[in-house]
Amino acid sequence: MTQAMAETVSAKSILRSDSNLAQYFSEQFAALTPAKVLIALVMGFLVGLVVAFTYKKCYRGVLYSPNFSLTLIMLCLITTPVVMCIKSDISLSMGMVGALSIVRFRTAVKEPMDTAYMFWALTMGILLGAELYIVALCVALGIALILFLLNFVKFQNPNTYLLVVHYDEAAEYDINEQLRRMIKYRRLRSKTVTRTGAEMTVEVRLDNKQDLVAGMLNIEGVYDATLVACQTEAGA
């Protein structure tokens, strides 16, 4: 008799646990269904691709980093589900804000525009997490179009380079004359004179079609010439 009662109690507890488990999952998926999460992640991936593609095409630095483009996509994908979870729960959202406030990022952002792209990706994730898909697409495409237009206008100006020339001091007059004929804008950055020759660094603006290095090497007394891409406040 006792064993039968124990089996009855065990069966009731199993049924009760199953009902609690089913209730738990039903409450979890009441406001956040798997279909919504999947749609949001797909939209986050597509919008992240728009941000990353725009970054790649509009990048004007010296060394392009593919990892940063992947980071922009991941920011969209990560921010989207976070916002979906906290948008309907005030206490959870306040806890998330408190947790994020103690995070310290050790990686330094080298370019100011990289920070803008990061905020752009985070904003897209917030809009997608709020299920404002049409707004997110319009904002992403609008910002991308504006950046492409600005980038096209910027590239009409000559690019900025540093010309480093090693030469004999007797050839300096010919070098300056050659620069005057080929380059409209030039500015001397540094000049070093040693017993074996001289070195001069000049900031120049020129189109890629101009073969400045070959023109320098044709001057008698020039040992070598190097052209290095750079970014300055005047030439960026």
Short mmCIF file of C-alpha atoms in Angstrom, two decimals:
data_model
loop_
_atom_site.label_atom_id
_atom_site.label_comp_id
_atom_site.label_asym_id
_atom_site.label_seq_id
_atom_site.Cartn_x
_atom_site.Cartn_y
_atom_site.Cartn_z
CA MET A 1 0.00 0.00 0.00
CA THR A 2 2.78 2.34 0.91
CA GLN A 3 4.64 1.57 -2.32
CA ALA A 4 1.50 2.30 -4.36
CA MET A 5 1.06 5.65 -2.64
CA ALA A 6 4.72 6.51 -3.28
CA GLU A 7 4.33 5.69 -6.96
CA THR A 8 1.21 7.89 -7.11
CA VAL A 9 3.03 10.81 -5.48
CA SER A 10 5.98 10.36 -7.86
CA ALA A 11 3.71 10.34 -10.90
CA LYS A 12 1.94 13.50 -9.70
CA SER A 13 5.27 15.29 -9.16
CA ILE A 14 6.40 14.33 -12.67
CA LEU A 15 3.19 15.64 -14.17
CA ARG A 16 3.46 18.80 -12.12
CA SER A 17 7.06 19.36 -13.24
CA ASP A 18 6.06 18.78 -16.87
CA SER A 19 3.27 21.32 -16.58
CA ASN A 20 5.62 23.82 -14.94
CA LEU A 21 8.15 23.26 -17.69
CA ALA A 22 5.51 23.74 -20.38
CA GLN A 23 4.28 26.88 -18.64
CA TYR A 24 7.85 28.18 -18.43
CA PHE A 25 8.43 27.75 -22.16
CA SER A 26 5.04 29.20 -23.02
CA GLU A 27 5.85 32.30 -20.97
CA GLN A 28 9.26 32.58 -22.63
CA PHE A 29 7.80 32.46 -26.12
CA ALA A 30 4.71 34.53 -25.38
CA ALA A 31 6.27 37.83 -26.46
CA LEU A 32 9.43 36.55 -28.18
CA THR A 33 8.80 33.73 -30.62
CA PRO A 34 11.59 31.86 -32.46
CA ALA A 35 10.24 33.20 -35.75
CA LYS A 36 10.66 36.79 -34.55
CA VAL A 37 14.21 36.10 -33.39
CA LEU A 38 15.10 34.47 -36.71
CA ILE A 39 13.65 37.34 -38.75
CA ALA A 40 15.47 39.89 -36.59
CA LEU A 41 18.80 38.06 -36.95
CA VAL A 42 18.42 37.79 -40.72
CA MET A 43 17.61 41.49 -40.95
CA GLY A 44 20.53 42.27 -38.65
CA PHE A 45 22.87 40.30 -40.91
CA LEU A 46 21.64 42.07 -44.05
CA VAL A 47 21.85 45.53 -42.50
CA GLY A 48 25.28 44.68 -41.09
CA LEU A 49 26.41 43.76 -44.59
CA VAL A 50 25.27 47.19 -45.80
CA VAL A 51 27.28 48.89 -43.05
CA ALA A 52 30.38 46.73 -43.67
CA PHE A 53 30.21 47.18 -47.46
CA THR A 54 29.91 50.95 -47.07
CA TYR A 55 32.87 50.97 -44.69
CA LYS A 56 34.99 48.97 -47.16
CA LYS A 57 34.17 51.15 -50.16
CA CYS A 58 34.47 54.49 -48.33
CA TYR A 59 37.59 53.67 -46.31
CA ARG A 60 40.34 56.22 -46.95
CA GLY A 61 43.01 55.08 -44.53
CA VAL A 62 46.30 53.37 -45.31
CA LEU A 63 45.55 49.84 -44.05
CA TYR A 64 42.04 48.42 -44.42
CA SER A 65 41.05 45.91 -41.71
CA PRO A 66 38.59 43.14 -42.75
CA ASN A 67 38.20 42.23 -39.07
CA PHE A 68 36.65 45.62 -38.37
CA SER A 69 34.07 45.02 -41.12
CA LEU A 70 33.22 41.70 -39.47
CA THR A 71 32.97 43.52 -36.15
CA LEU A 72 30.37 45.90 -37.60
CA ILE A 73 28.23 42.94 -38.71
CA MET A 74 28.59 41.30 -35.29
CA LEU A 75 27.54 44.53 -33.54
CA CYS A 76 24.27 44.52 -35.49
CA LEU A 77 23.67 40.85 -34.77
CA ILE A 78 24.50 41.09 -31.06
CA THR A 79 22.62 44.31 -30.31
CA THR A 80 19.40 43.12 -32.01
CA PRO A 81 18.49 40.21 -29.65
CA VAL A 82 19.63 42.17 -26.59
CA VAL A 83 17.17 44.98 -27.38
CA MET A 84 14.44 42.44 -28.14
CA CYS A 85 14.86 40.91 -24.68
CA ILE A 86 14.99 44.11 -22.65
CA LYS A 87 12.45 46.25 -24.49
CA SER A 88 9.48 44.80 -22.58
CA ASP A 89 11.13 44.44 -19.17
CA ILE A 90 12.10 47.64 -17.35
CA SER A 91 13.98 45.89 -14.55
CA LEU A 92 16.02 43.84 -17.02
CA SER A 93 16.80 46.92 -19.10
CA MET A 94 18.04 48.81 -16.03
CA GLY A 95 20.21 45.86 -15.07
CA MET A 96 21.64 45.70 -18.58
CA VAL A 97 22.49 49.41 -18.47
CA GLY A 98 24.25 48.91 -15.14
CA ALA A 99 26.21 45.94 -16.47
CA LEU A 100 27.31 47.79 -19.60
CA SER A 101 28.37 50.82 -17.57
CA ILE A 102 31.26 48.86 -16.00
CA VAL A 103 32.60 47.52 -19.31
CA ARG A 104 35.94 48.97 -20.37
CA PHE A 105 37.14 48.58 -23.95
CA ARG A 106 40.92 48.23 -24.26
CA THR A 107 41.17 48.43 -28.04
CA ALA A 108 41.88 51.97 -29.21
CA VAL A 109 39.96 53.25 -32.22
CA LYS A 110 42.54 54.78 -34.57
CA GLU A 111 40.25 56.58 -36.99
CA PRO A 112 37.42 58.93 -35.88
CA MET A 113 35.23 57.59 -38.68
CA ASP A 114 35.56 54.06 -37.25
CA THR A 115 33.76 55.26 -34.14
CA ALA A 116 30.96 56.66 -36.28
CA TYR A 117 30.59 53.30 -38.06
CA MET A 118 30.39 51.53 -34.70
CA PHE A 119 27.61 53.83 -33.53
CA TRP A 120 25.88 53.29 -36.87
CA ALA A 121 25.97 49.50 -36.40
CA LEU A 122 24.71 49.80 -32.80
CA THR A 123 21.88 52.09 -33.90
CA MET A 124 20.83 49.59 -36.55
CA GLY A 125 20.80 46.84 -33.93
CA ILE A 126 18.59 48.94 -31.65
CA LEU A 127 16.11 49.68 -34.45
CA LEU A 128 15.98 46.04 -35.50
CA GLY A 129 15.59 44.89 -31.91
CA ALA A 130 12.60 47.21 -31.62
CA GLU A 131 11.21 45.46 -34.75
CA LEU A 132 11.30 48.68 -36.78
CA TYR A 133 12.56 46.85 -39.85
CA ILE A 134 11.40 49.35 -42.49
CA VAL A 135 12.84 52.26 -40.52
CA ALA A 136 16.14 50.40 -40.08
CA LEU A 137 16.42 49.65 -43.80
CA CYS A 138 15.60 53.24 -44.75
CA VAL A 139 18.13 54.61 -42.27
CA ALA A 140 20.86 52.15 -43.35
CA LEU A 141 20.39 52.81 -47.06
CA GLY A 142 20.07 56.56 -46.52
CA ILE A 143 23.28 56.83 -44.50
CA ALA A 144 25.11 54.58 -46.98
CA LEU A 145 23.98 56.77 -49.89
CA ILE A 146 25.12 59.94 -48.10
CA LEU A 147 28.52 58.42 -47.31
CA PHE A 148 29.01 57.31 -50.91
CA LEU A 149 28.17 60.81 -52.14
CA LEU A 150 30.55 62.43 -49.66
CA ASN A 151 33.22 59.89 -50.54
CA PHE A 152 32.80 60.60 -54.26
CA VAL A 153 33.14 64.34 -53.67
CA LYS A 154 36.22 63.83 -51.50
CA PHE A 155 37.99 61.71 -54.06
CA GLN A 156 37.81 64.52 -56.59
CA ASN A 157 40.60 66.17 -54.58
CA PRO A 158 44.15 64.87 -55.09
CA ASN A 159 45.38 62.31 -52.59
CA THR A 160 48.04 63.24 -50.05
CA TYR A 161 51.42 61.51 -50.02
CA LEU A 162 54.83 61.88 -48.42
CA LEU A 163 57.69 61.95 -50.91
CA VAL A 164 61.02 60.85 -49.39
CA VAL A 165 64.06 61.57 -51.57
CA HIS A 166 67.71 60.68 -50.92
CA TYR A 167 69.99 62.80 -53.09
CA ASP A 168 73.25 64.63 -53.47
CA GLU A 169 73.10 68.26 -52.32
CA ALA A 170 73.97 69.48 -55.82
CA ALA A 171 70.71 67.99 -57.14
CA GLU A 172 68.42 69.90 -54.78
CA TYR A 173 67.73 72.70 -57.27
CA ASP A 174 66.68 70.23 -59.97
CA ILE A 175 64.45 68.39 -57.49
CA ASN A 176 62.63 71.58 -56.50
CA GLU A 177 62.17 72.55 -60.15
CA GLN A 178 60.74 69.13 -60.96
CA LEU A 179 58.34 69.37 -58.02
CA ARG A 180 57.29 72.84 -59.09
CA ARG A 181 56.45 71.61 -62.61
CA MET A 182 54.60 68.44 -61.58
CA ILE A 183 52.94 69.36 -58.27
CA LYS A 184 50.69 72.31 -57.53
CA TYR A 185 50.62 71.74 -53.77
CA ARG A 186 53.78 70.78 -51.89
CA ARG A 187 55.07 71.42 -48.41
CA LEU A 188 58.47 70.59 -46.95
CA ARG A 189 58.13 68.38 -43.88
CA SER A 190 61.75 67.63 -43.03
CA LYS A 191 65.28 67.86 -44.43
CA THR A 192 68.36 66.02 -43.20
CA VAL A 193 71.90 66.66 -44.46
CA THR A 194 74.73 64.22 -43.74
CA ARG A 195 78.26 63.74 -45.05
CA THR A 196 77.03 61.11 -47.49
CA GLY A 197 74.13 63.13 -48.90
CA ALA A 198 70.77 64.60 -47.98
CA GLU A 199 67.24 63.39 -47.32
CA MET A 200 64.12 65.46 -47.90
CA THR A 201 60.49 64.65 -46.99
CA VAL A 202 57.84 66.63 -48.86
CA GLU A 203 54.06 66.46 -48.46
CA VAL A 204 52.50 66.47 -51.92
CA ARG A 205 49.03 66.17 -53.41
CA LEU A 206 48.79 64.35 -56.69
CA ASP A 207 46.67 61.94 -58.71
CA ASN A 208 47.69 58.32 -58.88
CA LYS A 209 48.34 58.64 -62.63
CA GLN A 210 51.28 60.97 -62.08
CA ASP A 211 54.57 59.06 -61.95
CA LEU A 212 56.41 61.31 -59.53
CA VAL A 213 58.90 58.68 -58.38
CA ALA A 214 60.12 58.00 -61.91
CA GLY A 215 60.51 61.74 -62.48
CA MET A 216 62.67 62.03 -59.36
CA LEU A 217 64.86 59.09 -60.35
CA ASN A 218 65.53 60.66 -63.74
CA ILE A 219 67.28 63.56 -62.01
CA GLU A 220 71.04 63.16 -61.84
CA GLY A 221 72.21 62.95 -58.24
CA VAL A 222 69.03 61.34 -56.83
CA TYR A 223 69.82 58.00 -55.18
CA ASP A 224 66.26 56.81 -54.45
CA ALA A 225 62.73 58.13 -54.01
CA THR A 226 59.82 56.71 -51.98
CA LEU A 227 56.15 57.71 -52.08
CA VAL A 228 54.11 56.91 -48.95
CA ALA A 229 50.35 57.40 -48.58
CA CYS A 230 49.37 59.42 -45.54
CA GLN A 231 46.38 61.12 -43.92
CA THR A 232 46.54 64.64 -42.55
CA GLU A 233 43.98 67.20 -41.54
CA ALA A 234 44.68 69.06 -44.75
CA GLY A 235 44.80 66.07 -47.03
CA ALA A 236 42.22 63.74 -45.54
#
